[in-house]
Amino acid sequence: MRRLLFLLPVALFAVIAGYFTLGLRGDPSLLPSALIDKPAPDFALPGLGGKPGLARADLAGRVALVNFFASWCAPCRTEHPLLMRLAEEGKVALYGIDYKDKPEDAARLLAQLGDPYRRIGVDREGRTAIDFGVYGVPETYVVDAAGRIRYRQVGPISAADWERKLLPLLQKLGAS
Amino acid sequence: MIVELGHYALVLALFMALLQASLPLVGAARGHPAWMALADSTALVQFGLVALAFAALIHAYVTSDFSVLNVVQNSHSTKPLLYKVTGVWGNHEGSMVLWVFILTLYGAAVALFGGALPPPLRARVLAVQGMIGAGFLLFILATSNPFIRVVPPPPDGDGLNPLLQDPGLAFHPPFLYLGYVGFSMAFSFAVAALIEGRVDAAWARWVRPWTLAAWCALTIGIAMGSWWSYYVLGWGGWWAWDPVENASFMPWLAGTALLHSAIVVEKRGALKSWTILLAILAFSLSLIGTFLVRSGVLTSVHAFAVDPARGAFILLLLAVAIGGSLTLYAIRAPALKLGGLFAPISREGALVLNNLILATGAATVFLGTLYPLFLEKMTGAAVSVGPPFFKATFVPLMVPMLVLLVFGPLLAWKRGDLLGALGRLKLAFAVSAAAALAAWHFTTGGPIGAVLGIALAAWLAVGTAVEWAERVKLFRAPLGESWRRLRHLPRAAWGMSIAHFGLAVLVAGIAASAWQTERIETVRPGDTVDVAGYAFRFEGTEPVQGPNYSAQRATFTVTREGRTVAVMHPSRRFYPVQRMPITDAAIRTNGFADLYAVITDPGEGGAWVARLYYNPLVPWIWFGAVIMAAGGLVSLSDRRLRVGAPARRGAAVKAPGAAPA
Amino acid sequence: MRAAPFPSPRPSPASGRGRILALLCLILALLPLPALAVLPSERLADPALEARARALSRELRCLVCRNESIDDSSADLAHDLRVLVRERLKAGDSDAQVLAYLTSRYGDFVLLRPPVQPDTWLLWFGPPALLCLGGVGLAFALRRRRGAAAEPAPLSAEERQRLERLMREEEA
């Protein structure tokens, strides 16, 4: 009994070291969304430069990707080519929400790099972003046909992210 | 050339450390005096080599040798000389070299001044030091080499983060490491004692100076970090319960517990295995702190650059050092003899209670700091554990300890007289009640916790004074007798009284910070803002050119009842190399309160957003910490801890209950 | 590699991968100057409501900068959340409703004081349990040891005789 007591410290340390080992894997900055499997928040945003805006109703009926971006956001540029490719393939409905941005800057960016979005909503105050639980851009949400959020991609979508996470999920949801 | 010399010295130091870690152990086991004596020479040579490497790195920084990657990344030719030097440890690689430098410094100190230690113990202690040194030298050479060249060298460096270009931060890491690494001595002594299977009063006496020295340095180091965060970050606070701060606080709590439990081992021969465990834990927590800060396992506001490879390496070191020592503990500690008996109400009982609460405190901080990681790995849920949690859990834990702290020194060893102690504390009780009433009255209410905190501080201060007065029989004996007693009071007793008094000052400072007055206003030249009776008149800003920054310097004339009390110049600096603006707070203190001014955002027409504070008693937080460390130093100078302290046999006879196993 | 509207004002000496991140942050930092936490423009006119807003802000984590509350943070999102908290309060929300509003969007992660629920029981009750366990264990151990080492049995008549004999021999 007394001997067991003396084993306690090393046993506790073994548990802690195990967690540290797990902790070394994975990025602590990636957070699960609080809205997984919950209905996407309601929103209705104006469009960019006179074009039609984006509202929750626009997402209804099919699987959609909602991508939060901004012209001042450097990492957004790294995922832009991938978004353009998706738009060309046309298999998935890609919507954009321009986060806390000057509309003219966003328009210039899209004119420069191409516009991959079916529709764009301008979220100047960042309120819709807060409703989605966004804490930085880019973030991308998968919204299923029933209007529920199924996945959140934090940070730019890399080719690996697309192949391993997003594409299988979209196929499962029947988007493509 | 000098850079390669430094690199080479590190490699040689690694081999020295490996020698130091192995041969003396064998020597101690087989009784070869020559092999044991190798510990001394290898420790000294290892220190010399690491010092050489450290000097080479400093040389590269001072001469702005941009062919060295580490210098390029952390220095700039226009940086003032002081920050060129301190920039050496303002980054991961350089700070690890400083870490090992201090480790070998302690090793060399044992080799030079450990003459009174029995040769086998000294050989084993130094061998354990050698193992730690070898582990970290290997870590530096394998993952964090500061001597890597870059070809072709860029014309100039990236500079040092402006927030680190500050005299307060320049000396924060060395003190912190003196503390962290200093606990390696207690660790080595503990492991050596476990190998020998012997813990006695003499052992406790030998460990004490190292632990005290480390504790003093860590106290100062943490206080400096907190002071830096107070005046550089410009947020008006001084402790954020950030993982990095917690990482330094946990070893401090364990070290404080160790200091107290080692007294029981020394005086009464009890608590041996617990003291050994604390010695292992204090250093283990230092190592874990190093791991947390540098591995990226936790997100922190002021972390080093994150590198998983380094994290994995440190984790391996942790597993070997902590896992190894705790396994040894599990095997050998049960055989340690139990020491002297004592009643629950006794000096020992009070010290045990102190240890229980401090250990729980350390566990609380540990759990709070790491819980997000644990939970995320268990269930995937993300939680935050922030200041509100620690305020709700850690602070209530400390209150009973501070209340009981006063009783401890008044109780006798073995069996104390609680009622007698209570009777002698009447004065302390009366003063603390009066202090609470005064605080309540003069602050027109305020948080009840702060009022209680002031009462607690008064209780601590007066209780400590009462105990001191009893020792010298103040007013009970003729003054001449008191004077004689005063002069013969052991330094250790002085140290305790001073440190406990410092804690009282610290508690007062923390409690009173609840009465901070804050004003956040947009000010235009000529505007006046009233902060707790002080009128801050904003005169405007002017551009100023610093050595490696440009700044807008504001002028506030502060008056109280029409009389000018201060002219303050907070500024907003811009460092072109890093393209980073920082705020530079202006602080005017009178020792009892700080006036604190920061300007943050410029507006139109010379307007600025100003944050102005009146912080009563906040400087006492740092005064208190300095007094505590001073108490530690006084205790360190006690005759019985000096070089050539009594040898084991003599001490064992003198100390009752000491049982050589 | 992800961008916050503003970097944390606290230091992060960077190298390697972190350097790229730091560089990105710096580029972004050039856009608008970072503000320091609460701005005069955010403040509510009603001092009681404003005090509640400040207290709530200290309970909420700035998601971008990680270990600061939104009250201390200069990040843009922290500013938005501070404004949001004040709006909710003005709309008549209770403190609990404001916190619920934010946790429904950001999860428990946004709370600096984790909620007391089964998966945080260990966090909240672990240390007090440790204290109690330690206290009880100590009391138990102390009592047992004292019991074990209680008064030694009195000497038997034979022993007493032997002791006397020994002592006489000693004197002689």
mmCIF file of N, CA, C and O in Angstrom, chain B residues 406-480:
data_model
loop_
_atom_site.group_PDB
_atom_site.id
_atom_site.type_symbol
_atom_site.label_atom_id
_atom_site.label_comp_id
_atom_site.label_asym_id
_atom_site.label_seq_id
_atom_site.Cartn_x
_atom_site.Cartn_y
_atom_site.Cartn_z
ATOM 1 N N VAL B 406 1.076 33.082 10.112
ATOM 2 C CA VAL B 406 1.512 33.818 11.294
ATOM 3 C C VAL B 406 1.676 32.882 12.491
ATOM 4 O O VAL B 406 2.543 33.089 13.339
ATOM 5 N N PHE B 407 0.868 31.834 12.568
ATOM 6 C CA PHE B 407 0.916 30.936 13.725
ATOM 7 C C PHE B 407 2.195 30.103 13.735
ATOM 8 O O PHE B 407 2.775 29.870 14.789
ATOM 9 N N GLY B 408 2.596 29.637 12.533
ATOM 10 C CA GLY B 408 3.696 28.684 12.446
ATOM 11 C C GLY B 408 4.894 29.039 13.311
ATOM 12 O O GLY B 408 5.272 28.267 14.203
ATOM 13 N N PRO B 409 5.491 30.220 13.075
ATOM 14 C CA PRO B 409 6.706 30.541 13.821
ATOM 15 C C PRO B 409 6.465 30.669 15.329
ATOM 16 O O PRO B 409 7.422 30.610 16.108
ATOM 17 N N LEU B 410 5.208 30.856 15.747
ATOM 18 C CA LEU B 410 4.926 31.014 17.178
ATOM 19 C C LEU B 410 4.748 29.671 17.880
ATOM 20 O O LEU B 410 4.707 29.601 19.095
ATOM 21 N N LEU B 411 4.601 28.611 17.107
ATOM 22 C CA LEU B 411 4.395 27.290 17.710
ATOM 23 C C LEU B 411 5.740 26.618 17.947
ATOM 24 O O LEU B 411 6.682 26.796 17.184
ATOM 25 N N ALA B 412 5.806 25.839 19.010
ATOM 26 C CA ALA B 412 7.043 25.126 19.320
ATOM 27 C C ALA B 412 7.144 23.890 18.444
ATOM 28 O O ALA B 412 6.137 23.418 17.905
ATOM 29 N N TRP B 413 8.367 23.369 18.304
ATOM 30 C CA TRP B 413 8.536 22.096 17.607
ATOM 31 C C TRP B 413 7.850 20.996 18.410
ATOM 32 O O TRP B 413 7.692 21.108 19.615
ATOM 33 N N LYS B 414 7.483 19.966 17.787
ATOM 34 C CA LYS B 414 6.893 18.757 18.379
ATOM 35 C C LYS B 414 5.475 18.954 18.914
ATOM 36 O O LYS B 414 4.576 18.218 18.577
ATOM 37 N N ARG B 415 5.298 19.917 19.823
ATOM 38 C CA ARG B 415 3.963 20.135 20.357
ATOM 39 C C ARG B 415 3.820 21.618 20.659
ATOM 40 O O ARG B 415 4.550 22.166 21.464
ATOM 41 N N GLY B 416 2.884 22.250 19.985
ATOM 42 C CA GLY B 416 2.749 23.698 20.152
ATOM 43 C C GLY B 416 1.533 24.043 20.979
ATOM 44 O O GLY B 416 0.696 23.207 21.289
ATOM 45 N N ASP B 417 1.472 25.320 21.328
ATOM 46 C CA ASP B 417 0.392 25.799 22.184
ATOM 47 C C ASP B 417 -0.434 26.796 21.376
ATOM 48 O O ASP B 417 -0.070 27.966 21.257
ATOM 49 N N LEU B 418 -1.542 26.311 20.817
ATOM 50 C CA LEU B 418 -2.329 27.146 19.915
ATOM 51 C C LEU B 418 -2.966 28.320 20.652
ATOM 52 O O LEU B 418 -2.950 29.453 20.177
ATOM 53 N N LEU B 419 -3.507 28.027 21.836
ATOM 54 C CA LEU B 419 -4.171 29.096 22.590
ATOM 55 C C LEU B 419 -3.168 30.181 22.972
ATOM 56 O O LEU B 419 -3.449 31.372 22.878
ATOM 57 N N GLY B 420 -1.992 29.731 23.364
ATOM 58 C CA GLY B 420 -0.948 30.683 23.711
ATOM 59 C C GLY B 420 -0.619 31.565 22.510
ATOM 60 O O GLY B 420 -0.497 32.783 22.622
ATOM 61 N N ALA B 421 -0.485 30.922 21.343
ATOM 62 C CA ALA B 421 -0.165 31.676 20.132
ATOM 63 C C ALA B 421 -1.271 32.675 19.823
ATOM 64 O O ALA B 421 -1.014 33.838 19.473
ATOM 65 N N LEU B 422 -2.515 32.209 19.970
ATOM 66 C CA LEU B 422 -3.652 33.102 19.714
ATOM 67 C C LEU B 422 -3.573 34.317 20.634
ATOM 68 O O LEU B 422 -3.770 35.450 20.212
ATOM 69 N N GLY B 423 -3.271 34.043 21.921
ATOM 70 C CA GLY B 423 -3.192 35.131 22.891
ATOM 71 C C GLY B 423 -2.138 36.140 22.497
ATOM 72 O O GLY B 423 -2.340 37.353 22.605
ATOM 73 N N ARG B 424 -1.003 35.625 21.981
ATOM 74 C CA ARG B 424 0.080 36.538 21.641
ATOM 75 C C ARG B 424 -0.209 37.323 20.374
ATOM 76 O O ARG B 424 0.463 38.286 20.066
ATOM 77 N N LEU B 425 -1.235 36.881 19.629
ATOM 78 C CA LEU B 425 -1.544 37.561 18.369
ATOM 79 C C LEU B 425 -2.688 38.556 18.503
ATOM 80 O O LEU B 425 -3.218 39.025 17.506
ATOM 81 N N LYS B 426 -3.066 38.861 19.753
ATOM 82 C CA LYS B 426 -4.169 39.813 19.955
ATOM 83 C C LYS B 426 -3.897 41.117 19.220
ATOM 84 O O LYS B 426 -4.758 41.664 18.545
ATOM 85 N N LEU B 427 -2.652 41.590 19.378
ATOM 86 C CA LEU B 427 -2.297 42.868 18.767
ATOM 87 C C LEU B 427 -2.475 42.793 17.242
ATOM 88 O O LEU B 427 -3.063 43.682 16.622
ATOM 89 N N ALA B 428 -1.978 41.684 16.657
ATOM 90 C CA ALA B 428 -2.078 41.539 15.206
ATOM 91 C C ALA B 428 -3.536 41.531 14.771
ATOM 92 O O ALA B 428 -3.911 42.135 13.753
ATOM 93 N N PHE B 429 -4.341 40.859 15.568
ATOM 94 C CA PHE B 429 -5.759 40.790 15.219
ATOM 95 C C PHE B 429 -6.386 42.184 15.270
ATOM 96 O O PHE B 429 -7.116 42.589 14.358
ATOM 97 N N ALA B 430 -6.067 42.928 16.338
ATOM 98 C CA ALA B 430 -6.631 44.266 16.492
ATOM 99 C C ALA B 430 -6.194 45.169 15.337
ATOM 100 O O ALA B 430 -7.007 45.874 14.729
ATOM 101 N N VAL B 431 -4.902 45.106 15.006
ATOM 102 C CA VAL B 431 -4.401 45.985 13.939
ATOM 103 C C VAL B 431 -5.047 45.626 12.610
ATOM 104 O O VAL B 431 -5.426 46.511 11.834
ATOM 105 N N SER B 432 -5.208 44.335 12.342
ATOM 106 C CA SER B 432 -5.759 43.990 11.032
ATOM 107 C C SER B 432 -7.236 44.370 10.957
ATOM 108 O O SER B 432 -7.715 44.795 9.900
ATOM 109 N N ALA B 433 -7.944 44.257 12.082
ATOM 110 C CA ALA B 433 -9.336 44.721 12.080
ATOM 111 C C ALA B 433 -9.387 46.224 11.835
ATOM 112 O O ALA B 433 -10.209 46.719 11.041
ATOM 113 N N ALA B 434 -8.477 46.949 12.491
ATOM 114 C CA ALA B 434 -8.436 48.397 12.292
ATOM 115 C C ALA B 434 -8.099 48.730 10.842
ATOM 116 O O ALA B 434 -8.685 49.638 10.238
ATOM 117 N N ALA B 435 -7.151 47.975 10.271
ATOM 118 C CA ALA B 435 -6.762 48.231 8.881
ATOM 119 C C ALA B 435 -7.945 48.007 7.950
ATOM 120 O O ALA B 435 -8.172 48.775 7.005
ATOM 121 N N ALA B 436 -8.715 46.943 8.231
ATOM 122 C CA ALA B 436 -9.872 46.662 7.386
ATOM 123 C C ALA B 436 -10.877 47.808 7.469
ATOM 124 O O ALA B 436 -11.398 48.282 6.447
ATOM 125 N N LEU B 437 -11.131 48.266 8.711
ATOM 126 C CA LEU B 437 -12.085 49.361 8.884
ATOM 127 C C LEU B 437 -11.599 50.620 8.177
ATOM 128 O O LEU B 437 -12.361 51.309 7.494
ATOM 129 N N ALA B 438 -10.303 50.892 8.328
ATOM 130 C CA ALA B 438 -9.740 52.085 7.698
ATOM 131 C C ALA B 438 -9.862 51.978 6.183
ATOM 132 O O ALA B 438 -10.269 52.933 5.505
ATOM 133 N N ALA B 439 -9.535 50.797 5.656
ATOM 134 C CA ALA B 439 -9.619 50.617 4.207
ATOM 135 C C ALA B 439 -11.060 50.802 3.748
ATOM 136 O O ALA B 439 -11.332 51.458 2.727
ATOM 137 N N TRP B 440 -11.982 50.251 4.506
ATOM 138 C CA TRP B 440 -13.399 50.362 4.166
ATOM 139 C C TRP B 440 -13.826 51.818 4.165
ATOM 140 O O TRP B 440 -14.514 52.302 3.278
ATOM 141 N N HIS B 441 -13.353 52.555 5.185
ATOM 142 C CA HIS B 441 -13.769 53.937 5.365
ATOM 143 C C HIS B 441 -13.175 54.842 4.290
ATOM 144 O O HIS B 441 -13.886 55.602 3.632
ATOM 145 N N PHE B 442 -11.866 54.746 4.088
ATOM 146 C CA PHE B 442 -11.192 55.715 3.224
ATOM 147 C C PHE B 442 -11.413 55.447 1.749
ATOM 148 O O PHE B 442 -11.183 56.312 0.914
ATOM 149 N N THR B 443 -11.834 54.253 1.400
ATOM 150 C CA THR B 443 -12.007 53.983 -0.017
ATOM 151 C C THR B 443 -13.475 54.018 -0.409
ATOM 152 O O THR B 443 -13.812 53.634 -1.512
ATOM 153 N N THR B 444 -14.304 54.494 0.491
ATOM 154 C CA THR B 444 -15.746 54.524 0.230
ATOM 155 C C THR B 444 -16.197 53.199 -0.370
ATOM 156 O O THR B 444 -16.631 53.128 -1.518
ATOM 157 N N GLY B 445 -16.054 52.186 0.437
ATOM 158 C CA GLY B 445 -16.529 50.883 -0.021
ATOM 159 C C GLY B 445 -15.465 50.164 -0.800
ATOM 160 O O GLY B 445 -14.351 50.002 -0.332
ATOM 161 N N GLY B 446 -15.775 49.758 -1.977
ATOM 162 C CA GLY B 446 -14.800 48.991 -2.754
ATOM 163 C C GLY B 446 -15.066 47.526 -2.559
ATOM 164 O O GLY B 446 -15.845 47.130 -1.689
ATOM 165 N N PRO B 447 -14.401 46.697 -3.367
ATOM 166 C CA PRO B 447 -14.650 45.268 -3.287
ATOM 167 C C PRO B 447 -14.285 44.728 -1.901
ATOM 168 O O PRO B 447 -13.242 45.098 -1.344
ATOM 169 N N ILE B 448 -15.134 43.876 -1.387
ATOM 170 C CA ILE B 448 -14.935 43.343 -0.038
ATOM 171 C C ILE B 448 -13.658 42.509 0.018
ATOM 172 O O ILE B 448 -12.940 42.512 1.027
ATOM 173 N N GLY B 449 -13.349 41.828 -1.090
ATOM 174 C CA GLY B 449 -12.134 41.018 -1.130
ATOM 175 C C GLY B 449 -10.892 41.862 -0.896
ATOM 176 O O GLY B 449 -9.956 41.444 -0.214
ATOM 177 N N ALA B 450 -10.893 43.071 -1.461
ATOM 178 C CA ALA B 450 -9.730 43.935 -1.313
ATOM 179 C C ALA B 450 -9.579 44.391 0.131
ATOM 180 O O ALA B 450 -8.471 44.470 0.663
ATOM 181 N N VAL B 451 -10.722 44.688 0.776
ATOM 182 C CA VAL B 451 -10.682 45.105 2.184
ATOM 183 C C VAL B 451 -10.102 43.973 3.030
ATOM 184 O O VAL B 451 -9.233 44.183 3.881
ATOM 185 N N LEU B 452 -10.571 42.760 2.757
ATOM 186 C CA LEU B 452 -10.048 41.601 3.489
ATOM 187 C C LEU B 452 -8.559 41.411 3.206
ATOM 188 O O LEU B 452 -7.792 41.031 4.093
ATOM 189 N N GLY B 453 -8.175 41.688 1.969
ATOM 190 C CA GLY B 453 -6.764 41.559 1.612
ATOM 191 C C GLY B 453 -5.895 42.505 2.428
ATOM 192 O O GLY B 453 -4.808 42.132 2.877
ATOM 193 N N ILE B 454 -6.384 43.727 2.596
ATOM 194 C CA ILE B 454 -5.624 44.694 3.406
ATOM 195 C C ILE B 454 -5.530 44.188 4.851
ATOM 196 O O ILE B 454 -4.466 44.249 5.480
ATOM 197 N N ALA B 455 -6.651 43.664 5.357
ATOM 198 C CA ALA B 455 -6.645 43.133 6.723
ATOM 199 C C ALA B 455 -5.627 42.000 6.837
ATOM 200 O O ALA B 455 -4.869 41.908 7.801
ATOM 201 N N LEU B 456 -5.599 41.161 5.802
ATOM 202 C CA LEU B 456 -4.681 40.027 5.791
ATOM 203 C C LEU B 456 -3.231 40.508 5.797
ATOM 204 O O LEU B 456 -2.372 39.955 6.505
ATOM 205 N N ALA B 457 -2.969 41.547 5.004
ATOM 206 C CA ALA B 457 -1.611 42.083 4.940
ATOM 207 C C ALA B 457 -1.194 42.614 6.306
ATOM 208 O O ALA B 457 -0.067 42.376 6.773
ATOM 209 N N ALA B 458 -2.123 43.315 6.973
ATOM 210 C CA ALA B 458 -1.804 43.864 8.292
ATOM 211 C C ALA B 458 -1.564 42.725 9.283
ATOM 212 O O ALA B 458 -0.636 42.771 10.096
ATOM 213 N N TRP B 459 -2.387 41.704 9.206
ATOM 214 C CA TRP B 459 -2.265 40.529 10.079
ATOM 215 C C TRP B 459 -0.885 39.890 9.913
ATOM 216 O O TRP B 459 -0.196 39.593 10.887
ATOM 217 N N LEU B 460 -0.477 39.733 8.649
ATOM 218 C CA LEU B 460 0.825 39.143 8.351
ATOM 219 C C LEU B 460 1.959 39.999 8.889
ATOM 220 O O LEU B 460 2.874 39.502 9.546
ATOM 221 N N ALA B 461 1.866 41.298 8.619
ATOM 222 C CA ALA B 461 2.958 42.192 8.992
ATOM 223 C C ALA B 461 3.088 42.252 10.507
ATOM 224 O O ALA B 461 4.180 42.086 11.057
ATOM 225 N N VAL B 462 1.953 42.454 11.193
ATOM 226 C CA VAL B 462 2.028 42.608 12.648
ATOM 227 C C VAL B 462 2.351 41.262 13.299
ATOM 228 O O VAL B 462 3.143 41.186 14.237
ATOM 229 N N GLY B 463 1.761 40.191 12.778
ATOM 230 C CA GLY B 463 2.056 38.864 13.327
ATOM 231 C C GLY B 463 3.528 38.540 13.212
ATOM 232 O O GLY B 463 4.147 38.010 14.152
ATOM 233 N N THR B 464 4.136 38.887 12.080
ATOM 234 C CA THR B 464 5.563 38.654 11.894
ATOM 235 C C THR B 464 6.374 39.504 12.867
ATOM 236 O O THR B 464 7.343 39.040 13.472
ATOM 237 N N ALA B 465 5.924 40.756 13.031
ATOM 238 C CA ALA B 465 6.629 41.652 13.949
ATOM 239 C C ALA B 465 6.526 41.135 15.382
ATOM 240 O O ALA B 465 7.491 41.204 16.146
ATOM 241 N N VAL B 466 5.362 40.604 15.749
ATOM 242 C CA VAL B 466 5.163 40.094 17.110
ATOM 243 C C VAL B 466 6.128 38.941 17.374
ATOM 244 O O VAL B 466 6.783 38.877 18.420
ATOM 245 N N GLU B 467 6.237 38.056 16.386
ATOM 246 C CA GLU B 467 7.117 36.902 16.566
ATOM 247 C C GLU B 467 8.564 37.365 16.739
ATOM 248 O O GLU B 467 9.297 36.893 17.607
ATOM 249 N N TRP B 468 8.934 38.360 15.950
ATOM 250 C CA TRP B 468 10.295 38.902 16.026
ATOM 251 C C TRP B 468 10.517 39.552 17.402
ATOM 252 O O TRP B 468 11.540 39.349 18.050
ATOM 253 N N ALA B 469 9.497 40.307 17.858
ATOM 254 C CA ALA B 469 9.611 40.992 19.143
ATOM 255 C C ALA B 469 9.754 39.973 20.271
ATOM 256 O O ALA B 469 10.475 40.195 21.240
ATOM 257 N N GLU B 470 9.077 38.822 20.127
ATOM 258 C CA GLU B 470 9.180 37.807 21.165
ATOM 259 C C GLU B 470 10.571 37.203 21.222
ATOM 260 O O GLU B 470 11.084 36.914 22.292
ATOM 261 N N ARG B 471 11.124 37.017 20.060
ATOM 262 C CA ARG B 471 12.459 36.424 20.027
ATOM 263 C C ARG B 471 13.466 37.307 20.745
ATOM 264 O O ARG B 471 14.377 36.808 21.390
ATOM 265 N N VAL B 472 13.307 38.625 20.605
ATOM 266 C CA VAL B 472 14.282 39.510 21.258
ATOM 267 C C VAL B 472 13.751 40.011 22.595
ATOM 268 O O VAL B 472 14.362 40.866 23.217
ATOM 269 N N LYS B 473 12.593 39.472 23.007
ATOM 270 C CA LYS B 473 11.988 39.866 24.289
ATOM 271 C C LYS B 473 11.840 41.386 24.392
ATOM 272 O O LYS B 473 12.191 41.983 25.406
ATOM 273 N N LEU B 474 11.368 41.980 23.321
ATOM 274 C CA LEU B 474 11.211 43.426 23.302
ATOM 275 C C LEU B 474 10.215 43.830 24.382
ATOM 276 O O LEU B 474 9.127 43.266 24.490
ATOM 277 N N PHE B 475 10.573 44.821 25.204
ATOM 278 C CA PHE B 475 9.737 45.383 26.278
ATOM 279 C C PHE B 475 9.440 44.376 27.391
ATOM 280 O O PHE B 475 8.793 44.693 28.358
ATOM 281 N N ARG B 476 9.911 43.136 27.250
ATOM 282 C CA ARG B 476 9.687 42.161 28.320
ATOM 283 C C ARG B 476 10.939 42.055 29.176
ATOM 284 O O ARG B 476 10.877 41.726 30.340
ATOM 285 N N ALA B 477 12.062 42.281 28.510
ATOM 286 C CA ALA B 477 13.338 42.230 29.216
ATOM 287 C C ALA B 477 13.938 43.632 29.142
ATOM 288 O O ALA B 477 13.461 44.462 28.369
ATOM 289 N N PRO B 478 14.977 43.899 29.963
ATOM 290 C CA PRO B 478 15.628 45.214 29.844
ATOM 291 C C PRO B 478 16.101 45.416 28.406
ATOM 292 O O PRO B 478 16.413 44.448 27.708
ATOM 293 N N LEU B 479 16.184 46.669 27.997
ATOM 294 C CA LEU B 479 16.534 46.955 26.607
ATOM 295 C C LEU B 479 17.901 46.375 26.242
ATOM 296 O O LEU B 479 18.111 45.911 25.129
ATOM 297 N N GLY B 480 18.805 46.404 27.214
ATOM 298 C CA GLY B 480 20.141 45.861 26.955
ATOM 299 C C GLY B 480 20.066 44.390 26.582
ATOM 300 O O GLY B 480 20.706 43.944 25.623
#
